[in-house]
Tab-separated table of C-alpha atoms in Angstrom:
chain	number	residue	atom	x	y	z
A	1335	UNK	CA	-27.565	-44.380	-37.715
A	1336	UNK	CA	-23.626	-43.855	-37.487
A	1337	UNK	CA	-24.463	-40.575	-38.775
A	1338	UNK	CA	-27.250	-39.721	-36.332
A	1339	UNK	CA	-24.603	-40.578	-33.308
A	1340	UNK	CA	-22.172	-38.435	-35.208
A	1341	UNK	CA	-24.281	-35.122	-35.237
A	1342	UNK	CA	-24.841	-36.241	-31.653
A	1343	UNK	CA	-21.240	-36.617	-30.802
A	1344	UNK	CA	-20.866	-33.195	-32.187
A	1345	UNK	CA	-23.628	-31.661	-30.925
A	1346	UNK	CA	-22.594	-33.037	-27.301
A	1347	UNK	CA	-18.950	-31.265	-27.529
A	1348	UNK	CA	-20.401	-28.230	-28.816
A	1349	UNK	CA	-22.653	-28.168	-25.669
A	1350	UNK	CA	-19.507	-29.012	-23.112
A	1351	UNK	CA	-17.398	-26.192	-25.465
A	1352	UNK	CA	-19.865	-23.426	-24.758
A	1353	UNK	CA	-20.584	-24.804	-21.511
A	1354	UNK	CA	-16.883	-24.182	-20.456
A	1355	UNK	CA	-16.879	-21.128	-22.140
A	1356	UNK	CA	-18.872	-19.348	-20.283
A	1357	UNK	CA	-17.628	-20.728	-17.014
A	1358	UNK	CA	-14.042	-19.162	-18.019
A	1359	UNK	CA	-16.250	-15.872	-18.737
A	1360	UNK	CA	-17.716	-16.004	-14.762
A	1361	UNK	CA	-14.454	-16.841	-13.317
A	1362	UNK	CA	-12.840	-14.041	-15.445
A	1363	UNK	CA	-15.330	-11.679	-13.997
A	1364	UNK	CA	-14.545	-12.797	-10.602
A	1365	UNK	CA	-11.083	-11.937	-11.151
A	1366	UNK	CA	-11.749	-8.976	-11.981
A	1367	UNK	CA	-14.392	-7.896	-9.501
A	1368	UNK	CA	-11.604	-9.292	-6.639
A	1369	UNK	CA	-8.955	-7.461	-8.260
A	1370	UNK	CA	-10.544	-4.021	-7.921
A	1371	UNK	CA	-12.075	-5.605	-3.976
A	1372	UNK	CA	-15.635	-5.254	-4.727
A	1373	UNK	CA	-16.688	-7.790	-2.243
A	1374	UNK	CA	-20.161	-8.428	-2.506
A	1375	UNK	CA	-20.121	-8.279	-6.510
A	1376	UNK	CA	-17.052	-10.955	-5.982
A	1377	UNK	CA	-19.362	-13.266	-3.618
A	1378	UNK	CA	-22.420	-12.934	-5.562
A	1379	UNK	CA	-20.468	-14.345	-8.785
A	1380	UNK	CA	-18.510	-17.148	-6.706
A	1381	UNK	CA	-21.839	-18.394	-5.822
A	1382	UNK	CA	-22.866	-18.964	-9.563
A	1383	UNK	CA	-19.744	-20.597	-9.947
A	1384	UNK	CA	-19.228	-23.095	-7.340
A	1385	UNK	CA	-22.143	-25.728	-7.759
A	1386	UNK	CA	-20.943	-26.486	-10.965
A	1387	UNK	CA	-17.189	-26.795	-9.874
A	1388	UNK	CA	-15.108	-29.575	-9.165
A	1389	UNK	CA	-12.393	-29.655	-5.849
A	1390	UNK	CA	-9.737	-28.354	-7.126
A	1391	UNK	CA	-11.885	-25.700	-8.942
A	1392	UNK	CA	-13.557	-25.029	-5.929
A	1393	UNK	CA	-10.669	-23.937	-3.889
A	1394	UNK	CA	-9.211	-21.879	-6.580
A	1395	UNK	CA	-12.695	-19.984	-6.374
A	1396	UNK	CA	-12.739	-19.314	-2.284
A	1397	UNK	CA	-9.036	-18.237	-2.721
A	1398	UNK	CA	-10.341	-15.218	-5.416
A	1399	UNK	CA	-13.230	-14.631	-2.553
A	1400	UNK	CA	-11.321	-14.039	0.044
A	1401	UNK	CA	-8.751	-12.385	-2.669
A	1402	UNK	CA	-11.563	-9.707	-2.582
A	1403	UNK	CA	-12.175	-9.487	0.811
A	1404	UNK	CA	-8.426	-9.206	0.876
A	1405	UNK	CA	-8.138	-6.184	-1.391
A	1406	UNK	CA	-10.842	-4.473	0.684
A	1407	UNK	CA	-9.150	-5.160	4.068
A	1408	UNK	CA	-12.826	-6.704	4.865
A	1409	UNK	CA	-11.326	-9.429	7.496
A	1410	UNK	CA	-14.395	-10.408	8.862
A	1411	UNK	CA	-16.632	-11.398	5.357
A	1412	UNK	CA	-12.984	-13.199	4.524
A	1413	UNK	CA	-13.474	-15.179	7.661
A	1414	UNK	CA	-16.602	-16.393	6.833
A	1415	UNK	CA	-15.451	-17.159	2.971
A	1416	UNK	CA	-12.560	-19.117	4.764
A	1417	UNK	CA	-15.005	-20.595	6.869
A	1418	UNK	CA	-17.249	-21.925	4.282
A	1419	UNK	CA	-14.467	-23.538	2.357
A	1420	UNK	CA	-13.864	-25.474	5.384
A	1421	UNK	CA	-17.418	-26.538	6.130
A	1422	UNK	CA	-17.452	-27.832	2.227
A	1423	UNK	CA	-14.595	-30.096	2.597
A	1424	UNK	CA	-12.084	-28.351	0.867
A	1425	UNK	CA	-8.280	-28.161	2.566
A	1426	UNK	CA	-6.707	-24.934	2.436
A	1427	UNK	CA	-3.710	-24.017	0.742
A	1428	UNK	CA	-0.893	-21.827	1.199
A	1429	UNK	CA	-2.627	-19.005	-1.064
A	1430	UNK	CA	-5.973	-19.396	0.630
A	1431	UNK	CA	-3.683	-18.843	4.370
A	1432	UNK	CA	-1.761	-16.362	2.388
A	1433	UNK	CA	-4.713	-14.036	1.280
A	1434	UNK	CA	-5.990	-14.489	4.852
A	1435	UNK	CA	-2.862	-12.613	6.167
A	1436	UNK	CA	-3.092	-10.379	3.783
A	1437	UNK	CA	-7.073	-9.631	4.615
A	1438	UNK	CA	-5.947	-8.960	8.296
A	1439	UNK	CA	-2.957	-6.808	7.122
A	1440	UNK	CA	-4.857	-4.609	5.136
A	1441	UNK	CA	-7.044	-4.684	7.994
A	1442	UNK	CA	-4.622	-2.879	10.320
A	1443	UNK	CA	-5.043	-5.969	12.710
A	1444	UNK	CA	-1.369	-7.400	13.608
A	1445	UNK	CA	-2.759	-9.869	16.036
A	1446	UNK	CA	-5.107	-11.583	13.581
A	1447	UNK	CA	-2.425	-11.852	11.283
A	1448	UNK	CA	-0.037	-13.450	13.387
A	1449	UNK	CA	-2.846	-15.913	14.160
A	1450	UNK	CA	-2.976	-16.489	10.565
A	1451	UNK	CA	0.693	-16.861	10.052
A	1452	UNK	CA	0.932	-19.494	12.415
A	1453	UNK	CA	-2.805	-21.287	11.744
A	1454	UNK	CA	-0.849	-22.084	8.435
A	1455	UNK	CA	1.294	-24.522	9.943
A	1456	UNK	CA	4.278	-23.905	8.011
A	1457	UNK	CA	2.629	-23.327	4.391
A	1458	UNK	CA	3.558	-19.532	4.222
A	1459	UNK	CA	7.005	-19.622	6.309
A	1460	UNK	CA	9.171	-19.879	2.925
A	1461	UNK	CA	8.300	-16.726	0.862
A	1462	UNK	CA	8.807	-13.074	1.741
A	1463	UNK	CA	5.804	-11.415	1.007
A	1464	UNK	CA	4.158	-13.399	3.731
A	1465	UNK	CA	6.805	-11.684	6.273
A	1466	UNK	CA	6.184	-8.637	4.237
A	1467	UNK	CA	2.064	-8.456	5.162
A	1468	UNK	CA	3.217	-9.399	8.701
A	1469	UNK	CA	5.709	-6.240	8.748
A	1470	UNK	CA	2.609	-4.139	6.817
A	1471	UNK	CA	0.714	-4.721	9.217
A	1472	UNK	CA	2.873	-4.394	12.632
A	1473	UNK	CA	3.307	-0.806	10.345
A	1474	UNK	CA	-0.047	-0.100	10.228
A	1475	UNK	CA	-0.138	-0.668	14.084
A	1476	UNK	CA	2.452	1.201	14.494
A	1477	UNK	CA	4.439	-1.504	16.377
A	1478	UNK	CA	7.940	-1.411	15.198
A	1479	UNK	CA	9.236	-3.856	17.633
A	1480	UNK	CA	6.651	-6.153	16.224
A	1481	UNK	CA	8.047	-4.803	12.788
A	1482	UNK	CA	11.481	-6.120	13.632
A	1483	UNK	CA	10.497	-9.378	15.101
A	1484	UNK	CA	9.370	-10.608	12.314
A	1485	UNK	CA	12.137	-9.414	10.065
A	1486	UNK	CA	14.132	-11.279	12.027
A	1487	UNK	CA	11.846	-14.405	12.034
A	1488	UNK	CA	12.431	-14.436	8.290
A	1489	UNK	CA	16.253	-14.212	8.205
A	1490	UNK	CA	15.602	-17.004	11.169
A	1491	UNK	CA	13.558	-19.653	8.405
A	1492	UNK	CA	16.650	-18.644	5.788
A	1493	UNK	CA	14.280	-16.845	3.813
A	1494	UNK	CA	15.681	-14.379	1.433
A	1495	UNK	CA	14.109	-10.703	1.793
A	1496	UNK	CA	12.898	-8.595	-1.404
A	1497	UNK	CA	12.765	-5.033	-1.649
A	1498	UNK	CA	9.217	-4.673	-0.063
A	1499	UNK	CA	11.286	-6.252	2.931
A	1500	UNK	CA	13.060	-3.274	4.087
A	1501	UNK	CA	10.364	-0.751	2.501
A	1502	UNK	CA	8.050	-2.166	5.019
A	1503	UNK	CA	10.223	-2.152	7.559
A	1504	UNK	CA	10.894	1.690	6.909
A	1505	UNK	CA	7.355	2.194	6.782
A	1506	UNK	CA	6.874	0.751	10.172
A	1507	UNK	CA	9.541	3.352	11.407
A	1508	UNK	CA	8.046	6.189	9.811
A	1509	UNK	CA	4.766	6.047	11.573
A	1510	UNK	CA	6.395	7.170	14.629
A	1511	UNK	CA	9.338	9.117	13.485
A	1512	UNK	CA	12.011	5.719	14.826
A	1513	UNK	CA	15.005	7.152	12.750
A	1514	UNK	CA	17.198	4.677	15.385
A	1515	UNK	CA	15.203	2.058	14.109
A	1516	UNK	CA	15.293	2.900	10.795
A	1517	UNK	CA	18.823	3.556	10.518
A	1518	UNK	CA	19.122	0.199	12.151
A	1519	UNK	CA	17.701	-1.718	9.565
A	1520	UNK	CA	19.359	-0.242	6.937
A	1521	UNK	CA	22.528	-0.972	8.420
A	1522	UNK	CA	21.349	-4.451	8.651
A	1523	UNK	CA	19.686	-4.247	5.280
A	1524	UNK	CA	23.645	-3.420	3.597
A	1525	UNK	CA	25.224	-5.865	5.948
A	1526	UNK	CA	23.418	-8.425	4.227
A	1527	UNK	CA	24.617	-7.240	0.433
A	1528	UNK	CA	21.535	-6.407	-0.276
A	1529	UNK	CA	20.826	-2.725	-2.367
A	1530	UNK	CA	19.126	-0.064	-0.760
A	1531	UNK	CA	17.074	1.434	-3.936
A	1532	UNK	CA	15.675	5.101	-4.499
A	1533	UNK	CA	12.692	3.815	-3.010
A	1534	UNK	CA	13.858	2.667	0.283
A	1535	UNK	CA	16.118	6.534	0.791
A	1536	UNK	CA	12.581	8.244	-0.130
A	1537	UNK	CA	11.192	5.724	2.527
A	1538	UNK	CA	14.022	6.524	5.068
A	1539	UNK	CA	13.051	10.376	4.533
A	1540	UNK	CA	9.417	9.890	5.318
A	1541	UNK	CA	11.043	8.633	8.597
A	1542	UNK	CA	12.938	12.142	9.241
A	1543	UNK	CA	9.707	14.067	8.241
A	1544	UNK	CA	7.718	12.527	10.604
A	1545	UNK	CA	10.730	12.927	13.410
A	1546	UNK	CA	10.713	16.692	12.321
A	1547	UNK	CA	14.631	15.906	11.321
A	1548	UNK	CA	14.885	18.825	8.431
A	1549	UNK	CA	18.707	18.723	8.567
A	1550	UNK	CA	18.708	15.127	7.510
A	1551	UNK	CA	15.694	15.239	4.899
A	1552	UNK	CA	17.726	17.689	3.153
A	1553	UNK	CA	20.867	16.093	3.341
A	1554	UNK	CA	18.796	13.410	1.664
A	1555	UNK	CA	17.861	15.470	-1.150
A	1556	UNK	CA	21.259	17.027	-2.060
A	1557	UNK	CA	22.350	13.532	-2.711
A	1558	UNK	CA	19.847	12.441	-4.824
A	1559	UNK	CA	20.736	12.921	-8.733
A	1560	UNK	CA	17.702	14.201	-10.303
A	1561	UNK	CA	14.727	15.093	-7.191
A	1562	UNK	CA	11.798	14.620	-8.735
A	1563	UNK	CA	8.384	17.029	-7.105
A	1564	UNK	CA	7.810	14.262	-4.450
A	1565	UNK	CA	11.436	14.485	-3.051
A	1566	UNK	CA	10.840	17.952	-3.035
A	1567	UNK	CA	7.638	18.110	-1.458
A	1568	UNK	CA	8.544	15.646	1.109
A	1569	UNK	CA	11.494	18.523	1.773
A	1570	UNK	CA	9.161	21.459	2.060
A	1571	UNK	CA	6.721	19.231	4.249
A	1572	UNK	CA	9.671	18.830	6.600
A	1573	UNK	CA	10.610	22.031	6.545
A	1574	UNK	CA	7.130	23.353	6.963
A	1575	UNK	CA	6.484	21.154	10.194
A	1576	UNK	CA	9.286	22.314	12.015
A	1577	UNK	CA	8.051	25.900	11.248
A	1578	UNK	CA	10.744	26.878	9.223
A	1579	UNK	CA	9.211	28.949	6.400
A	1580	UNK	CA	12.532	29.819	5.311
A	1581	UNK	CA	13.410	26.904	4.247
A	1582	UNK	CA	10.047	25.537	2.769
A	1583	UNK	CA	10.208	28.340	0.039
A	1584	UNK	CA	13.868	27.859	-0.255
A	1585	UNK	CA	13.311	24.187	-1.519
A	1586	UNK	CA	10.191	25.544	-3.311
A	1587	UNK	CA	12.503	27.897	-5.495
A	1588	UNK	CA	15.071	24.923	-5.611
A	1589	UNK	CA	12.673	22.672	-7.460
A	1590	UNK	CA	11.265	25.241	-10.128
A	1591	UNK	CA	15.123	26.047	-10.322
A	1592	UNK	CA	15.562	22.322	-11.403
A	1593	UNK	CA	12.824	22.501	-13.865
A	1594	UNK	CA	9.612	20.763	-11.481
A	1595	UNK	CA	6.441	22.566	-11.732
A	1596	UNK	CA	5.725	22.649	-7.803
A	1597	UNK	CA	3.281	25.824	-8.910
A	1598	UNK	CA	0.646	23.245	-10.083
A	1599	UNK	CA	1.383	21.149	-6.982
A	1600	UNK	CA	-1.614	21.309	-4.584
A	1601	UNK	CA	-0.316	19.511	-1.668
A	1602	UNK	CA	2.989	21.528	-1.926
A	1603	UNK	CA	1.061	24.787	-2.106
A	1604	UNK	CA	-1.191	24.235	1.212
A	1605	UNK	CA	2.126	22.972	3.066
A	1606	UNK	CA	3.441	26.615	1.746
A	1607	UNK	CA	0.065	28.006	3.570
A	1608	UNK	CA	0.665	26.094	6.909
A	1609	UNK	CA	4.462	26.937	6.868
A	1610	UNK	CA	3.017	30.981	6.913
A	1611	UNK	CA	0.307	30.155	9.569
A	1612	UNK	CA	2.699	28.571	11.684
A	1613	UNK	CA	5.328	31.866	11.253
A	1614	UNK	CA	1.879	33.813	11.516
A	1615	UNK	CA	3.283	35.345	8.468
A	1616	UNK	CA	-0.049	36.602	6.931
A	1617	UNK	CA	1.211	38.162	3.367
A	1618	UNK	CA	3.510	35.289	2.769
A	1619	UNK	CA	0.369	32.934	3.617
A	1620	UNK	CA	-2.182	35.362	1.492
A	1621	UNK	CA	1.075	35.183	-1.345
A	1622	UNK	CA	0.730	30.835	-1.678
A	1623	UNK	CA	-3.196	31.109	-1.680
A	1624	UNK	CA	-2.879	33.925	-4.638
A	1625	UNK	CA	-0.497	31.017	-6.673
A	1626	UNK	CA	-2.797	28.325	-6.223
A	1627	UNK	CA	-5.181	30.604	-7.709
A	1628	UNK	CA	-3.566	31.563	-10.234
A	1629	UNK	CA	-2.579	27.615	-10.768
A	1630	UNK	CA	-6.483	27.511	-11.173
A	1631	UNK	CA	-6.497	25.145	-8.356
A	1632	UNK	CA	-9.963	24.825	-6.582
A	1633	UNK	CA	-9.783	26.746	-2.980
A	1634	UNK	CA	-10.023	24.170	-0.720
A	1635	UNK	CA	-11.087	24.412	3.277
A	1636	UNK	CA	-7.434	23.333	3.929
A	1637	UNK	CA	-6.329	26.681	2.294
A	1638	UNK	CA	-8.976	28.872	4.191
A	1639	UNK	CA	-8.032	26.874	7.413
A	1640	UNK	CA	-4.589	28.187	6.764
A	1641	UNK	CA	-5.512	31.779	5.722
A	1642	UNK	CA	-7.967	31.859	9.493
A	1643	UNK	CA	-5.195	30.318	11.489
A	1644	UNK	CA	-2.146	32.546	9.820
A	1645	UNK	CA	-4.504	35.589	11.053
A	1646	UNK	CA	-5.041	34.199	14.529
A	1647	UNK	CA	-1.529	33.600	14.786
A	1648	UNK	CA	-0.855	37.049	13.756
A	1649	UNK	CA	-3.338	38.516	16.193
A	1650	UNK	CA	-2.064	35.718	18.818
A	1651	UNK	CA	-5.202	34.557	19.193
């Protein structure tokens, strides 16, 4: 008998061992299908998951749901994910209020996330990435004042910024060319002691492309080290919206010069195109399109767009 209710003891763990096993196997999945914000995979799988679950479990589990619906800036199935959890008992936490800011950042919608910033009742006031999705998104409006309210509501709570901080707020800026405003928070951004990193100066010149500002992108560039073909192509973009053609294949020759291969570089090859048809410089327009051939890059309608508009320009059309 003792050795019956062995095998049975044994028997029994193996059961809960493999049970558990696979479990870890679902909620791995899960993971993953939230990580990559495939949001009706992601739902599918938390419903095999949570009748088995306990609480705590459970809560972990809506947090990776709306984690999806997150990653796909799908506010409105996060919502109802959010919603659920509630109806089941379960108390939110700071990541489940966290990953609904983040689902109405990556949303573009400022309002909602504001709502969600303060529906959390203090839980996401102390870190900065919560500030930071509230910045993201008054970017993605295209609110800068918004932008710097809530910079300044997080040096208000004595929260310390991070580097997404000021890369946010710079983003903000350059979606309607605010150099002022950008300026302005770097100023603030040094006055602090904090270090303004390669990334934020290639943020601040996204702000003087968009603000047409060629004079300053490029005394950006000259005081960089080592460019690298973005820095440079952010240059000829510049140049190439204020029409100056001129310079655009000046800062072409300047990066082959320093070694880049801007030749293979479609982007930086179509700007080339549009800097022509803006000059309604036909050859010089007919001269890119010939590279990018010879690049054995595929002919796109943005390069025949440029070839038909260089000739209307030409013709003034």
């Amino acid at each position: 008998m003792p050795g019956h209710q062995l095998g049975f003891t044994v028997l029994s763990q193996q059961a809960r061992s493999s049970s558990f096993n696979i479990h870890q196997a679902h909620t791995r999945k899960l993971n993953d299908l939230a990580a990559r914000g495939d949001v009706q995979a992601a739902l599918e799988e938390l419903r095999k998951l949570l009748p088995r679950a306990s609480s705590t479990l459970k809560r972990l589990l809506y947090n990776t749901g709306i984690k999806a619906c997150a990653n796909a800036g799908d506010l409105e199935k996060a919502e109802l994910v959010f919603s659920e959890m509630l109806e089941q008992g379960i108390e939110p936490n700071r990541k489940g209020f966290g990953k609904m800011i983040e689902a109405a950042a990556s949303a573009g919608n400022l309002s909602a996330a504001e709502d969600w910033f303060r529906r959390s009742a203090g839980l996401c006031g102390a870190e900065a990435v919560h500030f930071n999705l509230l910045i993201g998104a008054a970017a993605k409006a295209r609110n800068v004042e918004a932008a710097g309210t809530w910079f300044q509501e997080l040096l208000r709570n004595g929260v310390q910024p991070d580097k997404f901080t000021l890369w946010s707020l710079l983003e903000a800026c350059s979606s309607t060319g605010d150099v002022a405003k950008a300026t302005s928070f770097v100023a603030k951004w040094r006055s602090l002691g904090l270090q303004v990193t390669d990334e934020h100066r290639a943020a601040l010149r996204k702000v003087y492309v968009k603000n047409n500002d060629l004079e300053a992108v490029e005394e950006q560039i000259r005081k960089l080290e080592k460019p690298g073909l973005k820095d440079y192509g952010m240059v000829v973009d510049a140049a190439a919206r204020c029409g100056n053609l001129t310079a655009a294949e000046f800062w072409f020759q300047e990066a082959e010069a320093a070694g880049i291969q801007p030749r293979n570089a479609y982007a930086i090859l179509v700007t080339l195109m549009f800097a022509a048809a803006r000059a309604a410089d036909v050859a010089r327009c007919e001269h890119w399109f010939q590279a990018a051939t010879e690049a054995r890059l595929q002919p796109s309608g943005a390069m025949y767009t440029a070839l038909v508009t260089s000739a209307a320009e030409s013709l003034d059309l």
